[in-house]
Coordinates of C-alpha atoms and ligand atoms in Angstrom, one line a residue:
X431 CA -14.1 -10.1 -10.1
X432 CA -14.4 -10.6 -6.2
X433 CA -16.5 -8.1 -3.9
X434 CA -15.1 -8.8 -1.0
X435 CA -12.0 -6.7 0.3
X436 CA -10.2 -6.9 3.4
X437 CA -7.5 -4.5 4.6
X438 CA -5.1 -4.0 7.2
X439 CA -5.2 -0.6 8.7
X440 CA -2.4 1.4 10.7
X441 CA 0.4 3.9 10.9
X442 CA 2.8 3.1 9.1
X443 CA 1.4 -0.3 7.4
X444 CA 2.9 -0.9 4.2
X445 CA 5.6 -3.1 6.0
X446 CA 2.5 -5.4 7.1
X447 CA 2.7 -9.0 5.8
X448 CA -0.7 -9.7 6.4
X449 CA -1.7 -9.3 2.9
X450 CA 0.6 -12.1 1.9
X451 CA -1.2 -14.5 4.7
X452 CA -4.8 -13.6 3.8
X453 CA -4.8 -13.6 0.0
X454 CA -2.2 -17.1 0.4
X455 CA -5.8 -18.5 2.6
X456 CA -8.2 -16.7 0.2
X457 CA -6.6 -18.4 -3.3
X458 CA -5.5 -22.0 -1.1
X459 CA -9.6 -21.8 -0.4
X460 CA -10.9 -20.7 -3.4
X461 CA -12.1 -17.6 -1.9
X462 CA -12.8 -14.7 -4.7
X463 CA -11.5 -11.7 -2.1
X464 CA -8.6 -9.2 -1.6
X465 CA -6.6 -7.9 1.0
X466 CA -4.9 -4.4 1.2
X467 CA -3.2 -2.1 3.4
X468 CA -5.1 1.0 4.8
X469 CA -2.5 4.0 6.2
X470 CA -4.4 5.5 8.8
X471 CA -3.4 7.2 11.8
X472 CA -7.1 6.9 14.1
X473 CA -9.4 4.6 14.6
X474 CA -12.0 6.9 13.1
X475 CA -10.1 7.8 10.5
X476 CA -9.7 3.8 9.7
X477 CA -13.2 3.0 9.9
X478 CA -14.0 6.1 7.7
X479 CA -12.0 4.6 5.1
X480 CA -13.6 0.8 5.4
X481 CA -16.6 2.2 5.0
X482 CA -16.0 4.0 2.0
X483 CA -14.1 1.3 -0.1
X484 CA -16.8 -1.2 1.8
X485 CA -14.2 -3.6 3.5
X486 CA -15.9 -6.7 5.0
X487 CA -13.4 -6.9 7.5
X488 CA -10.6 -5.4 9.1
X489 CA -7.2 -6.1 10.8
X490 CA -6.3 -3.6 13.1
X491 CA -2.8 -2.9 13.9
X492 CA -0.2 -0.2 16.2
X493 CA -1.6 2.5 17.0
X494 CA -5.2 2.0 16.4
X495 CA -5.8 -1.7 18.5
X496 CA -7.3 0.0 21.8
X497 CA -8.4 3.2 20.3
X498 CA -10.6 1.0 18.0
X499 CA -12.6 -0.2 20.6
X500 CA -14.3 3.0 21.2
X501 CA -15.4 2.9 17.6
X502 CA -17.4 -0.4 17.6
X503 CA -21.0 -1.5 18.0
X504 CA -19.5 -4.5 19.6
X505 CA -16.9 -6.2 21.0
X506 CA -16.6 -9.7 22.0
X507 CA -15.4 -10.6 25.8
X508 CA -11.8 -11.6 24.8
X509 CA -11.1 -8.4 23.8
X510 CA -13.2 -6.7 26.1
X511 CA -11.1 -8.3 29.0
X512 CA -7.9 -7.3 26.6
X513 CA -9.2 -3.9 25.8
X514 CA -7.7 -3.7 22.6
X515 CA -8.8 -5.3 18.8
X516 CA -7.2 -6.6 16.4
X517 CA -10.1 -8.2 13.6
X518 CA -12.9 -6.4 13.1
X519 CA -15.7 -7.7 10.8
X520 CA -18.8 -5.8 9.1
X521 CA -22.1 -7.5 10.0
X522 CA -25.1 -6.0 9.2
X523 CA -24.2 -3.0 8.5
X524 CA -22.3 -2.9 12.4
X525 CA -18.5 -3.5 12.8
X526 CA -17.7 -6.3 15.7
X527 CA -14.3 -6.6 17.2
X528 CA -12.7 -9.7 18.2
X529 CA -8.7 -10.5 19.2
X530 CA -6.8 -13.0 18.2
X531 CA -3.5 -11.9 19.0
X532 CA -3.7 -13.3 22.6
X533 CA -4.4 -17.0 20.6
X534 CA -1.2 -15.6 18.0
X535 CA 0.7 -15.7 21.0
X536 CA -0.9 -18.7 22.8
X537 CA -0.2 -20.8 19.6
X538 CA 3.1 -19.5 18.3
X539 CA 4.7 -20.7 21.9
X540 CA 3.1 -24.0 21.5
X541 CA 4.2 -24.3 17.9
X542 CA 8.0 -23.9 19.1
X543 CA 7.4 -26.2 21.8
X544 CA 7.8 -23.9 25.2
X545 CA 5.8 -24.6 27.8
X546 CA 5.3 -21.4 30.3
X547 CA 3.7 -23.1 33.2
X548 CA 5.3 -21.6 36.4
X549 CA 7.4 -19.4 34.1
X550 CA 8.6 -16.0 34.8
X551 CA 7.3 -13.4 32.0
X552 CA 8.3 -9.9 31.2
X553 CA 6.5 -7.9 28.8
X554 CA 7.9 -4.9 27.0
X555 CA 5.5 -2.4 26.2
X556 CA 2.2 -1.7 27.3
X557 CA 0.5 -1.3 24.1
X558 CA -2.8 -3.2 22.5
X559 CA -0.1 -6.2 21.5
X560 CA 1.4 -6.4 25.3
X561 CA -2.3 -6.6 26.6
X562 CA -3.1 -9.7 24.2
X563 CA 0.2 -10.8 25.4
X564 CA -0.4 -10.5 28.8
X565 CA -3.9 -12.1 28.5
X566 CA -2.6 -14.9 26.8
X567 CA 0.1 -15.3 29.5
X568 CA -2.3 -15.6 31.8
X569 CA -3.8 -18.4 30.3
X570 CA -1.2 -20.2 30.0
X571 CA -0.7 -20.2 33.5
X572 CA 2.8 -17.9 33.6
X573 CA 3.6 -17.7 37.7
X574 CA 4.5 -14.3 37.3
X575 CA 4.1 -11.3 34.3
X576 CA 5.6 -8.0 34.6
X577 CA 5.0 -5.3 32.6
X578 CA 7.6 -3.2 32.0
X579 CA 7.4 0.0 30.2
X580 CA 9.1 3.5 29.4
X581 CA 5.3 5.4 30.4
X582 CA 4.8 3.7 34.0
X583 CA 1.2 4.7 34.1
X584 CA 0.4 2.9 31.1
X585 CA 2.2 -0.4 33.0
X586 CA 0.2 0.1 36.0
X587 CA -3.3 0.4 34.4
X588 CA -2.4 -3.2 32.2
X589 CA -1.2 -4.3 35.0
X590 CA -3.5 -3.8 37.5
X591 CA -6.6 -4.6 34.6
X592 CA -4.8 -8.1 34.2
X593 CA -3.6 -8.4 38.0
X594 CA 0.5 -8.4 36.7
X595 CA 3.1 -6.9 38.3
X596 CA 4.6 -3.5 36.6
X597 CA 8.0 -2.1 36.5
X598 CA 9.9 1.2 35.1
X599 CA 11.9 0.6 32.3
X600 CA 14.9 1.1 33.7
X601 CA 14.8 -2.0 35.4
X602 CA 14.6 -4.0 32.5
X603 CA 17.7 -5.3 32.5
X604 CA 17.5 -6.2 36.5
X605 CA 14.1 -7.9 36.4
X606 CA 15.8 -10.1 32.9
X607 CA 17.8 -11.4 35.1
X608 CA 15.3 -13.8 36.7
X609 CA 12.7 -14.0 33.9
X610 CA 12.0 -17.2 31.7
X611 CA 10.6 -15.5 28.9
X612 CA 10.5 -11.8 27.5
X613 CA 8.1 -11.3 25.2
X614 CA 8.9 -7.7 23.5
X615 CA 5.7 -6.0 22.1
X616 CA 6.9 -2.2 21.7
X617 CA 7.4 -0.8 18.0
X618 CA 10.9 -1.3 17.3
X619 CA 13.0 -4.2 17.0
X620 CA 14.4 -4.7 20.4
X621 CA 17.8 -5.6 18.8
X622 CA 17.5 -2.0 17.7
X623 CA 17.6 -1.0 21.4
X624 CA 20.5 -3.2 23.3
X625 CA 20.6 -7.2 22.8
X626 CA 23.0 -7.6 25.1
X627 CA 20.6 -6.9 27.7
X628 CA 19.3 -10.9 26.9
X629 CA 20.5 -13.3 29.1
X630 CA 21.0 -16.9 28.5
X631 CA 18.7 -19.6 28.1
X632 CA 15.9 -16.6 27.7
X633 CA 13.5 -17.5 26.0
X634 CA 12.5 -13.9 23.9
X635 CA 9.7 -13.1 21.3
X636 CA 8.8 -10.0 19.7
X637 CA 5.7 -8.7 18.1
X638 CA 7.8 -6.3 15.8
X639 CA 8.5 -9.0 12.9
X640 CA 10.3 -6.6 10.7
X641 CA 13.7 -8.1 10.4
X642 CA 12.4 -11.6 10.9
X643 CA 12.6 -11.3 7.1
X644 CA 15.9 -10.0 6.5
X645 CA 18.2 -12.4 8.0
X646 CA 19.1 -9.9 10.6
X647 CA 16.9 -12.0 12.8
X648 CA 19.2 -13.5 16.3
X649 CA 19.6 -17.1 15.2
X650 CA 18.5 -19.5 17.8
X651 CA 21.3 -20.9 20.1
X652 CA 23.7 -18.3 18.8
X653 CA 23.9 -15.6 22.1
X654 CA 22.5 -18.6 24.3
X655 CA 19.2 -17.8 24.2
X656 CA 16.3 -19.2 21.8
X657 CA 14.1 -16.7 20.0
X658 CA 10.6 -16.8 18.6
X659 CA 9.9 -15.2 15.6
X660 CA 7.1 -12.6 15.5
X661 CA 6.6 -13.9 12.3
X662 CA 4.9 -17.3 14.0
X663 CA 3.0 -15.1 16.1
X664 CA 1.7 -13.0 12.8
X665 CA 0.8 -16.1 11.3
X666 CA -1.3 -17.8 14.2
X667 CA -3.1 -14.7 14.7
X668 CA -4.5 -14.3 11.5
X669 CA -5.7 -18.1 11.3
X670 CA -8.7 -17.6 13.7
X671 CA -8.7 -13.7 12.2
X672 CA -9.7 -15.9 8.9
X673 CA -12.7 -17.9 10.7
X674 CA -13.4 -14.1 12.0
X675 CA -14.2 -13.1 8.4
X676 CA -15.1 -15.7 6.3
X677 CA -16.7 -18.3 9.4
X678 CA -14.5 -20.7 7.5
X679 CA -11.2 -23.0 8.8
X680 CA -8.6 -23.4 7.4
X681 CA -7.7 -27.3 7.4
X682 CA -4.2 -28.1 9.0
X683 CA -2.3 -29.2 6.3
X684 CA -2.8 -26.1 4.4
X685 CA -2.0 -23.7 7.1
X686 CA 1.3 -26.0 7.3
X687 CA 2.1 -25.2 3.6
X688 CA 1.5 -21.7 4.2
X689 CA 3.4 -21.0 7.5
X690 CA 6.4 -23.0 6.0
X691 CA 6.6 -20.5 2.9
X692 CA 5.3 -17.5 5.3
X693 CA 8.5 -18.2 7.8
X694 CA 11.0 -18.5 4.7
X695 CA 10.4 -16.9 1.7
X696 CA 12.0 -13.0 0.9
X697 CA 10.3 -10.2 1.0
X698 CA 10.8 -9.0 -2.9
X699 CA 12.0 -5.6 -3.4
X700 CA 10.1 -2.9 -6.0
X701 CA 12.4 -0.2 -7.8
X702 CA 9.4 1.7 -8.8
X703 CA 6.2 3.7 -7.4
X704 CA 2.7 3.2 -9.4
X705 CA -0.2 5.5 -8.5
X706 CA -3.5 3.9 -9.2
X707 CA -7.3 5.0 -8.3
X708 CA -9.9 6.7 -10.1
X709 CA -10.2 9.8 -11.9
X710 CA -9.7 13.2 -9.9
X711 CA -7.7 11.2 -7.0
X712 CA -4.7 13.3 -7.6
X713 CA -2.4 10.6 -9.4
X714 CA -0.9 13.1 -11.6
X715 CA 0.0 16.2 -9.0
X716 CA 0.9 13.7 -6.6
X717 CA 2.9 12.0 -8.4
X718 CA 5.0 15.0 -9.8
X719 CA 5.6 16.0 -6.4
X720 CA 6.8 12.3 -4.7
X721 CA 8.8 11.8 -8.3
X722 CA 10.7 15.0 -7.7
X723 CA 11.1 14.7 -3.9
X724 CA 12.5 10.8 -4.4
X725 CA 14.6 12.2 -7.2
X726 CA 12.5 9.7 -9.2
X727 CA 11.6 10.3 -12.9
X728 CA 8.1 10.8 -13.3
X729 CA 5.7 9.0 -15.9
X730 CA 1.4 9.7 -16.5
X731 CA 0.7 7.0 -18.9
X732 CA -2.4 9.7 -20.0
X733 CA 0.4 12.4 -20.6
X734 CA 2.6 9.9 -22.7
X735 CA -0.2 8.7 -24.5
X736 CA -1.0 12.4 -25.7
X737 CA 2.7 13.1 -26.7
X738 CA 2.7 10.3 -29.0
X739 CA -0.2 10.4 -30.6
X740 CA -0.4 14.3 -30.8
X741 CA -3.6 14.4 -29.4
X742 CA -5.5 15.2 -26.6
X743 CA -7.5 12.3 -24.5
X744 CA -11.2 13.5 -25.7
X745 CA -10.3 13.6 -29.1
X746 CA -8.5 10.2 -28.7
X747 CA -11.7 8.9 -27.7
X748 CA -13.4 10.4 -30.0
X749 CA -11.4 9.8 -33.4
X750 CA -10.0 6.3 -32.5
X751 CA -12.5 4.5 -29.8
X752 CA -11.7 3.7 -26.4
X753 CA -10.5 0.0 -27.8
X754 CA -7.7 1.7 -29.1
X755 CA -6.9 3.9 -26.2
X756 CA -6.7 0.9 -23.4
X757 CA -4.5 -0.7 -26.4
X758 CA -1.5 2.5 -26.5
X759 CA -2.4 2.8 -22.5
X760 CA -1.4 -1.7 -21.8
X761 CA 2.2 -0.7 -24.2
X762 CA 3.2 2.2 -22.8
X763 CA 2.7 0.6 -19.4
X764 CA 4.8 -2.5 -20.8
X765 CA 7.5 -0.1 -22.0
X766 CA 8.1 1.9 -19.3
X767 CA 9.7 -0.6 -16.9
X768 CA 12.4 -1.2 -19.6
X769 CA 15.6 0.8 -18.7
X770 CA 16.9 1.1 -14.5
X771 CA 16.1 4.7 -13.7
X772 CA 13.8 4.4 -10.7
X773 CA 10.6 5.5 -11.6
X774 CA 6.9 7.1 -9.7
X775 CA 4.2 6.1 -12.6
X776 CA 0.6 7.7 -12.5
X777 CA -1.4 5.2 -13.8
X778 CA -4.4 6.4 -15.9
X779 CA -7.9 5.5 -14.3
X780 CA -8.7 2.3 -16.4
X781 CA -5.2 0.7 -16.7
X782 CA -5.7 -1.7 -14.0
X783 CA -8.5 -3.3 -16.0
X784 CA -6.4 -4.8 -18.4
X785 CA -4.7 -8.4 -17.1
X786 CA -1.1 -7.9 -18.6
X787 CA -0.8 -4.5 -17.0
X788 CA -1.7 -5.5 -13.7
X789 CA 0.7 -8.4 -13.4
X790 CA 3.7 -6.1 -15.2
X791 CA 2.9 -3.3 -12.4
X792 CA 2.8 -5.6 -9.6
X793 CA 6.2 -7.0 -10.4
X794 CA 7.8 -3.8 -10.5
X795 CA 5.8 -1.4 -8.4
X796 CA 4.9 -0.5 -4.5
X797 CA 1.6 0.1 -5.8
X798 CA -0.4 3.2 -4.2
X799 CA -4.2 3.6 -4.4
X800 CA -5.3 6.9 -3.8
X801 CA -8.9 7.3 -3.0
X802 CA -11.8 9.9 -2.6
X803 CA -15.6 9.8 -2.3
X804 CA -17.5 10.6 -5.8
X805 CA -18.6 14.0 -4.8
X806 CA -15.4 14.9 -4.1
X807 CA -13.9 13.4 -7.6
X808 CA -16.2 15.3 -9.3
X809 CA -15.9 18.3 -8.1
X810 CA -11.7 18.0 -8.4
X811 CA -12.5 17.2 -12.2
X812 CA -12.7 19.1 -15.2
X813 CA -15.4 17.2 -16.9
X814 CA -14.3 17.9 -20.7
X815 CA -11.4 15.8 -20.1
X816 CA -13.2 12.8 -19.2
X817 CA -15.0 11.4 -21.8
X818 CA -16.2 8.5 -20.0
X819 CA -18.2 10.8 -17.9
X820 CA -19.6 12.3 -20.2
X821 CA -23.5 12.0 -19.1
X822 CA -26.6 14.4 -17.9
X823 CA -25.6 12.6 -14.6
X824 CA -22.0 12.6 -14.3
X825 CA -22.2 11.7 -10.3
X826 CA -24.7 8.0 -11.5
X827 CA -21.9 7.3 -14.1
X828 CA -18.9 7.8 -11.7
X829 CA -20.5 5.8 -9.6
X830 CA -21.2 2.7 -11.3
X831 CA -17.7 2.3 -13.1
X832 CA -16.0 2.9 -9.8
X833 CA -18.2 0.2 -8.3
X834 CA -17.3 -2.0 -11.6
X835 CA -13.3 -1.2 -10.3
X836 CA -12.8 -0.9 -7.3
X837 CA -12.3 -4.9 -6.7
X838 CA -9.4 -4.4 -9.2
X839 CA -7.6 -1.8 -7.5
X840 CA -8.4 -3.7 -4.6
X841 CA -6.9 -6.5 -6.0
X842 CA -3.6 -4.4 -6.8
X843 CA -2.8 -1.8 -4.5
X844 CA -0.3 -2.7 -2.0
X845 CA -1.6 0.8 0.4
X846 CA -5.1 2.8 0.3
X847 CA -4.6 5.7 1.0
X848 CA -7.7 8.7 1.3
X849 CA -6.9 11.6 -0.5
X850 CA -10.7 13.4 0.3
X851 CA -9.5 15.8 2.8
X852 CA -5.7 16.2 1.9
X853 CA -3.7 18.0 -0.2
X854 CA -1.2 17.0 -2.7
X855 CA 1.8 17.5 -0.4
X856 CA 0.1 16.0 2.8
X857 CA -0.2 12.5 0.7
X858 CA 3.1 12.7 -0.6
X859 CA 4.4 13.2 3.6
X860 CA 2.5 10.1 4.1
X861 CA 3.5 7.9 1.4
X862 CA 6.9 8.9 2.1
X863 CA 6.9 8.2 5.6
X864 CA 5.0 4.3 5.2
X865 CA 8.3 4.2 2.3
X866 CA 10.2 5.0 5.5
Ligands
LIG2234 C1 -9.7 7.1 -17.6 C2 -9.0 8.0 -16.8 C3 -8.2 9.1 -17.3 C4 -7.8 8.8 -18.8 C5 -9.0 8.5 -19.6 C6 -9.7 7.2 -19.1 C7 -10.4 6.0 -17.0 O1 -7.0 9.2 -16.5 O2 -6.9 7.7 -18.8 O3 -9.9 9.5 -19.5 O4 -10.8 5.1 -17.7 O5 -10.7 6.1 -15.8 P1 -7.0 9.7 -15.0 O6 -7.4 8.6 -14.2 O7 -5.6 10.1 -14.8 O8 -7.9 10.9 -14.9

């Protein structure tokens, strides 16, 4: 199993499809590594949790790509000049940032074949995203980028950092008017806001990718203007991201492959919710809570396995093996996908080892990791229930089957998050809201 993991951290993140780029370059190059999703809502609160699960490398994503760069030991000029990250990589024992989303942008124009020289820009927003895009503007020789922006003093200090011009919100619609291009880099869809503020023969790009997928997205030609999906820009961003973490390239007819499935294929949909992590995370009162709060029904494969075998977990150990445990743990998983009832499933510590388990809980499940240090699993356990901690060092032996697992929940969890400092009902708010 792979040692290397990868993430993408933010607030909210589970709608990120960066996984599905990475791990598509990781098994196109033979590269034994996975990618998650990290919900975090500060820099410092991301880092803390890359250094605990020991990511290699990081995207970064809204909010945290200019409050990362206060975190770093280092950041490269690009995204010094840019003031924001986006890639972050571990190297010895230090965390670099780079950006790539000023290339993302830079590449995704040239893949659809618009050439900005002497072009008129707008950008919306004023966040890390609008600075890579303004950068990359700049290189691409744009005669004129204005920043426009609901918080002026945010426009002004992009603005005046990347010499652009700067303009209220408000006047959106005015400044349009004479603009080539609009490249929208604020959280929400901008159809979401007002299309009809898009003019003909505008040429218009947004960061926000989230209904590029759904076949909402404004079909090219269709209101007169042509639009370029934020899904190109996602993709060309994470290429040299790649080369960030692995040094590697990726050769051009495989990226082709990729981006043609990337810009195409569905997002699939999960009915159910599975839990996963290691002992003491808080699967089980977790779970209850979301189950009862999403008016799903709730399932602990460790509580079903007691009710049908009338015993407890030690003794099962004891009297039958742990053979025969993981055994009655892979069937009850298989079984309890059969029937529709939505369902929040609180997978027992050890389940993700087994193959057939894995691939029937990713098929079905939004799968949540839920993590906390070893200390802190410890002292949330009652030892007597775990007999495979059963040791004169309980801490040692925690330690090294976490280590043995953590590449597997790696491998299967769709969204880490840390549990160490919150309580049941704080990680059901935030599961909830990344649902959201
Ligand atoms: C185990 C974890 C326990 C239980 C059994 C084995 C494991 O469940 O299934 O003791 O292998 O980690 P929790 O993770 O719910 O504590």
């Amino acid at each position: 199993m792979s040692e290397k993991i990868f993430a993408v951290a933010g607030k909210p993140v589970l709608h990120s499809q960066s996984p599905f780029l990475f791990q598509a370059f990781f098994r196109a190059l033979n590269i034994d590594a996975s990618y998650t999703r990290i919900s975090a809502s500060s820099a410092e609160e991301a880092l803390q949790a890359a250094n605990a699960i020991k990511l290699t490398g990081m995207s970064v994503t809204s909010p945290l790509k200019v409050s990362m760069v206060n975190q770093l030991d280092r950041i490269d000029s690009h995204a010094d000049h840019i003031n924001a990250v986006n890639t972050i990589v571990l190297k010895n024992n230090r965390w670099r940032g780079y950006n790539t989303d000023y290339k993302g942008v830079i590449q995704a124009l040239k893949f659809n074949e618009i050439n900005l020289n002497g072009c008129k820009v707008i950008i919306l927003g004023a966040g890390g995203a609008a600075w890579a895009a303004a950068y990359g503007m700049k290189m691409l020789k744009a005669r004129k980028i204005t920043i426009v922006n609901r918080t002026i003093d945010k426009a002004k200090s992009l603005a005046s950092r990347l010499d652009c011009d700067f303009a209220p919100l408000k006047t959106l619609s005015r400044h349009i008017e004479e603009a080539d291009v609009l490249i929208s880099c604020i959280p929400v869809p901008l159809n979401e806001l007002d299309v009809s503020i898009i003019r003909k023969n505008l040429i218009f790009m947004e960061a926000n990718y989230k209904n590029s997928h759904s076949g909402q997205e404004i079909k090219k030609g269709e209101d007169g203007f042509r639009k370029v999906s934020g899904l190109d820009w996602l993709f060309f961003q994470a290429v040299p991201a790649f080369r960030f973490f692995t040094g590697l390239r990726i050769p051009n007819e495989i990226q082709k492959d990729i981006h043609t499935i990337f810009r195409t294929r569905k997002v699939p949909q999960k009915p159910h919710i599975a839990l996963i992590g290691f002992m003491g995370v808080g699967k089980t009162a977790v779970g209850r809570i979301l189950a009862k709060e999403m008016g799903y029904e709730f399932v602990d494969t460790d509580l079903t396995i007691e009710q049908q075998s009338g015993l407890i977990i030690p003794e099962i150990f004891e009297l039958r093996g742990e053979k025969s445990f993981r055994k009655q743990e892979a069937l009850v998983v298989q079984k309890t996908f059969q029937g529709s009832q939505p369902k929040v499933v609180s997978l027992g510590g050890g389940a993700v080892m087994d193959e057939r388990t894995c691939a029937v809980v990713r098929e079905n499940c939004d799968i949540i990791w839920l993590w906390a240090s070893v200390r802190t699993l410890i002292n949330r356990i009652n030892l007597g229930t775990r007999p495979l901690l059963k040791s004169s060092d309980p801490v040692k032996k925690a330690e090294n089957l976490l280590a043995v697992r953590r590449p597997f929940y790696a491998r299967l969890g769709d969204l880490v998050i840390n549990t160490e400092q919150e309580t049941a009902k704080d990680v059901v708010r935030r599961i909830k809201d990344e649902m959201d």
